[in-house]
């Protein structure tokens, strides 16, 4: 509960940034707990509107997405400039806004993966956002440009008093080898996190790791045998803890992704992800498709169940 006092009051973040971070950490059902629960909706661009909203066409209307965030008593909602611009005057005083600034325009053939700016930091500020978010595809051909663009955007956001959230995703075909997807490897995602906090992301969003050994299996970069022999195990809590350690030893909060919706097993998978994140020293969960690809009452109930993990004092840091 004292996280912001213990960590951010020693940083270079301005009082306005601290106030906006405090608004998120003190909003919704997890208010005052030190944990956060965010509803993210950028999949209409990152995948397609059809793939995202056909299961529940009500969510083609952006105002219904805001209603879901309220029904779920979320800490904040993170979505596109257009969605929040459409809903701003009705909802900005009811739930903190995080404007996702860049997206992969997924309408190329063949498929390409390149995060480009869809909105500006100033537009996010003008519609009342508390924070801005962005994605960097670490390992991609466009990583260097994305890194420089996002660094500049985050610096401007801090100048205007908004906090920053970075989606630290890996994208490179070479990261998949011998049937293993090392885009969710603890050692590679951990380094992506470390690059993210270096450009002053205030919150890191990362996929929960499923394996480790990306550096050694692919045979690139630099690592240390201690990472694999002593500092991690195959336990998913330990793998996630390595992600946390790379976020300045947990001084920058790690929130894990809820992942795609697969139907009947969504609740169990989301709760498992939350338990692992909390036991590893993480800061919360960001769940989108599992919530908005079902009726609103069911989506809100799923979000509440995830929040129950963070409110349950018996679920402790391992």
Tab-separated table of C-alpha atoms in Angstrom:
chain	number	residue	atom	x	y	z
A	1	UNK	CA	0.000	0.000	0.000
A	2	UNK	CA	2.933	2.378	0.556
A	3	UNK	CA	4.502	1.583	-2.804
A	4	UNK	CA	4.310	5.089	-4.295
A	5	UNK	CA	5.598	6.667	-1.073
A	6	UNK	CA	8.457	4.201	-0.794
A	7	UNK	CA	9.548	4.271	-4.441
A	8	UNK	CA	8.343	7.162	-6.547
A	9	UNK	CA	8.937	9.987	-4.104
A	10	UNK	CA	12.685	9.433	-4.606
A	11	UNK	CA	12.475	9.686	-8.415
A	12	UNK	CA	12.566	12.565	-10.881
A	13	UNK	CA	8.819	12.248	-11.572
A	14	UNK	CA	6.939	15.501	-11.054
A	15	UNK	CA	4.169	16.018	-8.495
A	16	UNK	CA	1.632	15.832	-11.330
A	17	UNK	CA	2.919	12.407	-12.400
A	18	UNK	CA	2.758	11.206	-8.790
A	19	UNK	CA	-0.777	12.519	-8.449
A	20	UNK	CA	-1.911	10.693	-11.593
A	21	UNK	CA	-0.212	7.459	-10.513
A	22	UNK	CA	-1.902	7.858	-7.157
A	23	UNK	CA	-5.254	8.270	-8.878
A	24	UNK	CA	-4.847	4.838	-10.493
A	25	UNK	CA	-3.513	3.078	-7.384
A	26	UNK	CA	-6.390	4.518	-5.353
A	27	UNK	CA	-9.222	3.847	-7.794
A	28	UNK	CA	-11.552	0.903	-8.138
A	29	UNK	CA	-11.835	-2.289	-6.164
A	30	UNK	CA	-8.080	-2.607	-5.522
A	31	UNK	CA	-7.777	0.978	-4.241
A	32	UNK	CA	-5.169	1.295	-1.506
A	33	UNK	CA	-3.896	-2.273	-1.878
A	34	UNK	CA	-0.733	-1.473	-3.850
A	35	UNK	CA	-2.041	-3.558	-6.756
A	36	UNK	CA	-3.809	-2.480	-9.948
A	37	UNK	CA	-6.284	-4.050	-12.370
A	38	UNK	CA	-6.477	-2.462	-15.835
A	39	UNK	CA	-8.888	-3.122	-18.704
A	40	UNK	CA	-6.921	-2.881	-21.991
A	41	UNK	CA	-8.711	-2.604	-25.341
A	42	UNK	CA	-6.356	-2.120	-28.263
A	43	UNK	CA	-7.022	-5.463	-29.928
A	44	UNK	CA	-9.400	-3.900	-32.469
A	45	UNK	CA	-6.290	-2.531	-34.155
A	46	UNK	CA	-3.634	-5.019	-33.069
A	47	UNK	CA	-5.756	-7.919	-34.392
A	48	UNK	CA	-8.945	-6.540	-35.983
A	49	UNK	CA	-12.279	-5.191	-34.824
A	50	UNK	CA	-13.974	-8.284	-36.258
A	51	UNK	CA	-11.659	-10.690	-34.419
A	52	UNK	CA	-12.057	-8.714	-31.198
A	53	UNK	CA	-15.721	-7.742	-31.028
A	54	UNK	CA	-17.709	-10.232	-33.120
A	55	UNK	CA	-18.305	-12.437	-30.075
A	56	UNK	CA	-19.995	-9.458	-28.395
A	57	UNK	CA	-20.906	-6.779	-30.970
A	58	UNK	CA	-22.035	-4.365	-28.253
A	59	UNK	CA	-18.350	-3.515	-27.791
A	60	UNK	CA	-18.089	-1.987	-31.235
A	61	UNK	CA	-19.619	0.948	-29.299
A	62	UNK	CA	-16.697	2.360	-27.290
A	63	UNK	CA	-18.938	3.646	-24.519
A	64	UNK	CA	-19.783	0.057	-23.625
A	65	UNK	CA	-16.083	-0.634	-23.092
A	66	UNK	CA	-16.000	2.164	-20.533
A	67	UNK	CA	-19.079	0.709	-18.880
A	68	UNK	CA	-17.310	-2.656	-18.622
A	69	UNK	CA	-14.313	-1.010	-16.945
A	70	UNK	CA	-16.668	0.622	-14.439
A	71	UNK	CA	-18.631	-2.578	-13.854
A	72	UNK	CA	-15.358	-4.395	-13.253
A	73	UNK	CA	-14.272	-1.654	-10.804
A	74	UNK	CA	-10.942	-1.435	-12.614
A	75	UNK	CA	-8.084	0.822	-11.586
A	76	UNK	CA	-7.959	2.328	-15.093
A	77	UNK	CA	-8.892	1.707	-18.704
A	78	UNK	CA	-6.204	1.606	-21.412
A	79	UNK	CA	-7.427	1.976	-24.956
A	80	UNK	CA	-7.129	3.922	-28.178
A	81	UNK	CA	-7.172	7.650	-28.777
A	82	UNK	CA	-10.418	7.307	-30.733
A	83	UNK	CA	-12.211	5.335	-28.040
A	84	UNK	CA	-11.264	7.700	-25.225
A	85	UNK	CA	-11.852	10.744	-27.402
A	86	UNK	CA	-15.380	9.495	-28.064
A	87	UNK	CA	-16.033	8.867	-24.371
A	88	UNK	CA	-13.972	11.582	-22.703
A	89	UNK	CA	-16.489	14.076	-21.360
A	90	UNK	CA	-18.821	11.374	-20.048
A	91	UNK	CA	-16.238	9.192	-18.309
A	92	UNK	CA	-12.966	11.048	-17.645
A	93	UNK	CA	-14.031	11.967	-14.118
A	94	UNK	CA	-15.249	8.437	-13.371
A	95	UNK	CA	-12.215	6.291	-14.202
A	96	UNK	CA	-8.558	7.089	-15.028
A	97	UNK	CA	-7.711	7.037	-18.751
A	98	UNK	CA	-4.546	5.582	-20.297
A	99	UNK	CA	-4.228	6.442	-23.986
A	100	UNK	CA	-2.432	3.747	-25.983
A	101	UNK	CA	-0.454	5.887	-28.445
A	102	UNK	CA	0.952	3.404	-30.960
A	103	UNK	CA	-0.337	0.291	-32.683
A	104	UNK	CA	0.520	-2.281	-35.289
A	105	UNK	CA	-1.716	-1.448	-38.281
A	106	UNK	CA	-2.610	-5.069	-38.933
A	107	UNK	CA	-3.941	-4.646	-42.466
A	108	UNK	CA	-0.907	-5.596	-44.515
A	109	UNK	CA	-0.337	-8.621	-46.678
A	110	UNK	CA	1.856	-10.382	-45.914
A	111	UNK	CA	1.540	-9.628	-42.202
A	112	UNK	CA	3.955	-7.073	-40.807
A	113	UNK	CA	4.703	-6.075	-37.220
A	114	UNK	CA	5.575	-2.402	-36.880
A	115	UNK	CA	4.293	-0.139	-34.121
A	116	UNK	CA	3.426	3.325	-35.450
A	117	UNK	CA	1.975	6.360	-33.691
A	118	UNK	CA	-1.802	6.710	-33.986
A	119	UNK	CA	-2.044	9.685	-31.634
A	120	UNK	CA	0.068	12.304	-29.911
A	121	UNK	CA	0.935	12.878	-26.276
A	122	UNK	CA	-0.727	16.281	-26.479
A	123	UNK	CA	-3.998	14.736	-27.674
A	124	UNK	CA	-3.899	12.341	-24.723
A	125	UNK	CA	-3.335	15.251	-22.349
A	126	UNK	CA	-6.156	17.295	-23.892
A	127	UNK	CA	-8.764	14.555	-23.464
A	128	UNK	CA	-7.852	14.224	-19.780
A	129	UNK	CA	-5.669	11.114	-19.699
A	130	UNK	CA	-3.831	10.266	-16.494
A	131	UNK	CA	-1.246	8.262	-18.417
A	132	UNK	CA	-0.090	7.121	-21.830
A	133	UNK	CA	0.903	3.682	-23.037
A	134	UNK	CA	2.943	2.367	-25.939
A	135	UNK	CA	4.337	-0.882	-27.322
A	136	UNK	CA	7.875	-1.655	-28.405
A	137	UNK	CA	8.496	-4.850	-30.369
A	138	UNK	CA	11.887	-5.750	-28.931
A	139	UNK	CA	13.980	-7.780	-31.351
A	140	UNK	CA	12.068	-6.611	-34.422
A	141	UNK	CA	13.584	-4.853	-37.433
A	142	UNK	CA	11.857	-1.641	-36.308
A	143	UNK	CA	12.885	-1.798	-32.651
A	144	UNK	CA	15.388	1.050	-32.757
A	145	UNK	CA	12.912	3.498	-34.305
A	146	UNK	CA	10.139	2.422	-31.937
A	147	UNK	CA	12.478	2.771	-28.960
A	148	UNK	CA	13.417	6.325	-29.931
A	149	UNK	CA	9.823	7.362	-30.681
A	150	UNK	CA	8.488	5.965	-27.433
A	151	UNK	CA	11.357	7.463	-25.402
A	152	UNK	CA	10.483	10.912	-26.787
A	153	UNK	CA	6.767	10.379	-26.159
A	154	UNK	CA	7.358	9.249	-22.569
A	155	UNK	CA	9.564	12.271	-21.880
A	156	UNK	CA	6.814	14.585	-23.181
A	157	UNK	CA	4.178	12.745	-21.141
A	158	UNK	CA	6.209	13.206	-17.965
A	159	UNK	CA	6.626	16.903	-18.750
A	160	UNK	CA	2.833	17.196	-18.995
A	161	UNK	CA	2.284	15.266	-15.753
A	162	UNK	CA	1.150	11.911	-17.158
A	163	UNK	CA	2.613	8.547	-16.179
A	164	UNK	CA	3.819	5.981	-18.725
A	165	UNK	CA	3.036	2.307	-19.388
A	166	UNK	CA	5.154	0.194	-21.740
A	167	UNK	CA	4.038	-3.004	-23.442
A	168	UNK	CA	7.424	-4.810	-23.689
A	169	UNK	CA	6.741	-7.471	-26.307
A	170	UNK	CA	9.198	-9.580	-28.278
A	171	UNK	CA	8.764	-9.982	-32.047
A	172	UNK	CA	11.244	-11.884	-34.185
A	173	UNK	CA	10.789	-15.182	-36.083
A	174	UNK	CA	14.250	-16.199	-34.853
A	175	UNK	CA	12.904	-16.257	-31.293
A	176	UNK	CA	10.934	-19.407	-32.167
A	177	UNK	CA	13.179	-22.442	-32.455
A	178	UNK	CA	12.651	-26.217	-32.411
A	179	UNK	CA	8.978	-25.775	-31.612
A	180	UNK	CA	9.635	-23.571	-28.577
A	181	UNK	CA	8.405	-19.969	-28.451
A	182	UNK	CA	11.145	-17.964	-26.768
A	183	UNK	CA	9.135	-14.756	-27.191
A	184	UNK	CA	7.791	-15.733	-23.762
A	185	UNK	CA	11.173	-16.745	-22.341
A	186	UNK	CA	12.002	-15.263	-18.942
A	187	UNK	CA	15.541	-14.252	-19.879
A	188	UNK	CA	14.556	-12.439	-23.092
A	189	UNK	CA	11.414	-10.810	-21.699
A	190	UNK	CA	13.400	-9.830	-18.612
A	191	UNK	CA	15.880	-7.925	-20.771
A	192	UNK	CA	13.002	-6.275	-22.664
A	193	UNK	CA	11.675	-5.119	-19.290
A	194	UNK	CA	15.097	-3.754	-18.366
A	195	UNK	CA	15.205	-1.718	-21.577
A	196	UNK	CA	11.695	-0.485	-20.828
A	197	UNK	CA	12.476	0.860	-17.379
A	198	UNK	CA	15.596	2.520	-18.815
A	199	UNK	CA	13.397	4.877	-20.880
A	200	UNK	CA	11.414	5.649	-17.692
A	201	UNK	CA	8.329	3.544	-18.101
A	202	UNK	CA	6.414	3.849	-14.823
A	203	UNK	CA	4.619	0.514	-15.314
A	204	UNK	CA	5.806	-2.447	-17.382
A	205	UNK	CA	3.304	-4.719	-19.119
A	206	UNK	CA	4.704	-8.089	-20.124
A	207	UNK	CA	3.479	-11.525	-21.105
A	208	UNK	CA	3.949	-14.020	-18.314
A	209	UNK	CA	6.961	-16.243	-19.085
A	210	UNK	CA	6.461	-19.857	-20.098
A	211	UNK	CA	10.085	-20.983	-20.395
A	212	UNK	CA	13.668	-19.806	-20.059
A	213	UNK	CA	16.867	-20.169	-22.059
A	214	UNK	CA	16.122	-17.988	-25.057
A	215	UNK	CA	19.612	-16.539	-25.167
A	216	UNK	CA	21.330	-19.925	-25.107
A	217	UNK	CA	18.888	-21.743	-27.409
A	218	UNK	CA	19.052	-19.073	-30.099
A	219	UNK	CA	22.727	-18.363	-29.536
A	220	UNK	CA	22.939	-14.579	-29.464
A	221	UNK	CA	23.471	-11.691	-27.070
A	222	UNK	CA	25.016	-11.988	-23.628
A	223	UNK	CA	23.828	-13.706	-20.478
A	224	UNK	CA	25.350	-15.540	-17.511
A	225	UNK	CA	25.140	-19.185	-16.392
A	226	UNK	CA	24.075	-17.975	-12.945
A	227	UNK	CA	20.720	-16.928	-14.422
A	228	UNK	CA	19.900	-20.549	-15.228
A	229	UNK	CA	21.841	-22.375	-12.488
A	230	UNK	CA	21.069	-20.307	-9.392
A	231	UNK	CA	18.812	-17.291	-9.976
A	232	UNK	CA	15.827	-19.009	-11.620
A	233	UNK	CA	14.106	-22.396	-11.721
A	234	UNK	CA	11.409	-23.858	-13.978
A	235	UNK	CA	8.764	-22.761	-11.478
A	236	UNK	CA	6.552	-20.129	-13.143
A	237	UNK	CA	6.761	-17.939	-10.030
A	238	UNK	CA	10.553	-17.892	-10.263
A	239	UNK	CA	10.400	-17.160	-13.991
A	240	UNK	CA	8.062	-14.225	-13.384
A	241	UNK	CA	10.245	-13.072	-10.488
A	242	UNK	CA	13.120	-12.765	-12.988
A	243	UNK	CA	10.914	-10.378	-14.973
A	244	UNK	CA	10.275	-8.389	-11.780
A	245	UNK	CA	14.000	-8.263	-10.911
A	246	UNK	CA	14.717	-6.751	-14.313
A	247	UNK	CA	12.253	-3.936	-13.550
A	248	UNK	CA	14.796	-2.299	-11.229
A	249	UNK	CA	14.303	-5.032	-8.625
A	250	UNK	CA	10.568	-4.380	-8.602
A	251	UNK	CA	10.778	-0.611	-8.114
A	252	UNK	CA	8.874	-0.340	-11.395
A	253	UNK	CA	5.694	-2.390	-11.195
A	254	UNK	CA	5.232	-5.423	-13.444
A	255	UNK	CA	1.742	-6.195	-14.667
A	256	UNK	CA	1.257	-9.365	-16.669
A	257	UNK	CA	-1.067	-9.886	-19.626
A	258	UNK	CA	-4.238	-11.884	-19.232
A	259	UNK	CA	-3.819	-13.378	-22.715
A	260	UNK	CA	-6.310	-14.441	-25.321
A	261	UNK	CA	-9.810	-15.715	-24.647
A	262	UNK	CA	-10.244	-19.438	-25.174
A	263	UNK	CA	-13.705	-19.796	-23.670
A	264	UNK	CA	-14.469	-22.158	-20.820
A	265	UNK	CA	-11.013	-22.203	-19.236
A	266	UNK	CA	-10.550	-18.425	-19.172
A	267	UNK	CA	-11.351	-17.942	-15.495
A	268	UNK	CA	-8.963	-20.624	-14.273
A	269	UNK	CA	-6.180	-19.367	-16.513
A	270	UNK	CA	-6.677	-15.741	-15.436
A	271	UNK	CA	-6.652	-16.655	-11.745
A	272	UNK	CA	-3.511	-18.765	-12.231
A	273	UNK	CA	-1.789	-15.832	-13.952
A	274	UNK	CA	-2.797	-13.494	-11.123
A	275	UNK	CA	-1.553	-15.862	-8.409
A	276	UNK	CA	1.801	-16.232	-10.167
A	277	UNK	CA	2.150	-12.484	-10.674
A	278	UNK	CA	1.343	-11.706	-7.054
A	279	UNK	CA	3.566	-14.435	-5.591
A	280	UNK	CA	6.438	-13.263	-7.810
A	281	UNK	CA	6.208	-9.693	-6.519
A	282	UNK	CA	4.232	-8.275	-9.434
A	283	UNK	CA	1.861	-5.319	-9.327
A	284	UNK	CA	-1.269	-6.605	-11.017
A	285	UNK	CA	-2.960	-7.873	-14.128
A	286	UNK	CA	-4.184	-6.341	-17.354
A	287	UNK	CA	-7.069	-8.391	-18.775
A	288	UNK	CA	-8.931	-7.511	-21.974
A	289	UNK	CA	-10.210	-10.229	-24.297
A	290	UNK	CA	-11.113	-12.609	-21.496
A	291	UNK	CA	-13.450	-9.882	-20.197
A	292	UNK	CA	-14.895	-8.169	-23.277
A	293	UNK	CA	-15.427	-11.296	-25.378
A	294	UNK	CA	-18.301	-12.350	-23.129
A	295	UNK	CA	-21.464	-10.622	-21.781
A	296	UNK	CA	-20.746	-7.607	-19.586
A	297	UNK	CA	-21.928	-9.179	-16.332
A	298	UNK	CA	-19.722	-12.235	-16.942
A	299	UNK	CA	-16.763	-10.075	-17.950
A	300	UNK	CA	-17.102	-7.936	-14.836
A	301	UNK	CA	-17.386	-11.056	-12.661
A	302	UNK	CA	-14.198	-12.454	-14.201
A	303	UNK	CA	-12.359	-9.199	-13.458
A	304	UNK	CA	-13.633	-9.281	-9.874
A	305	UNK	CA	-12.379	-12.843	-9.411
A	306	UNK	CA	-8.920	-11.796	-10.578
A	307	UNK	CA	-9.027	-8.871	-8.167
A	308	UNK	CA	-9.949	-11.299	-5.372
A	309	UNK	CA	-6.474	-12.834	-5.728
A	310	UNK	CA	-4.817	-9.493	-4.990
A	311	UNK	CA	-7.191	-8.794	-2.083
A	312	UNK	CA	-6.687	-12.246	-0.543
A	313	UNK	CA	-4.128	-11.927	2.251
A	314	UNK	CA	-3.470	-15.670	2.143
A	315	UNK	CA	-1.915	-15.351	-1.305
A	316	UNK	CA	1.532	-14.099	-0.371
A	317	UNK	CA	4.819	-13.272	-2.064
A	318	UNK	CA	6.673	-16.581	-2.406
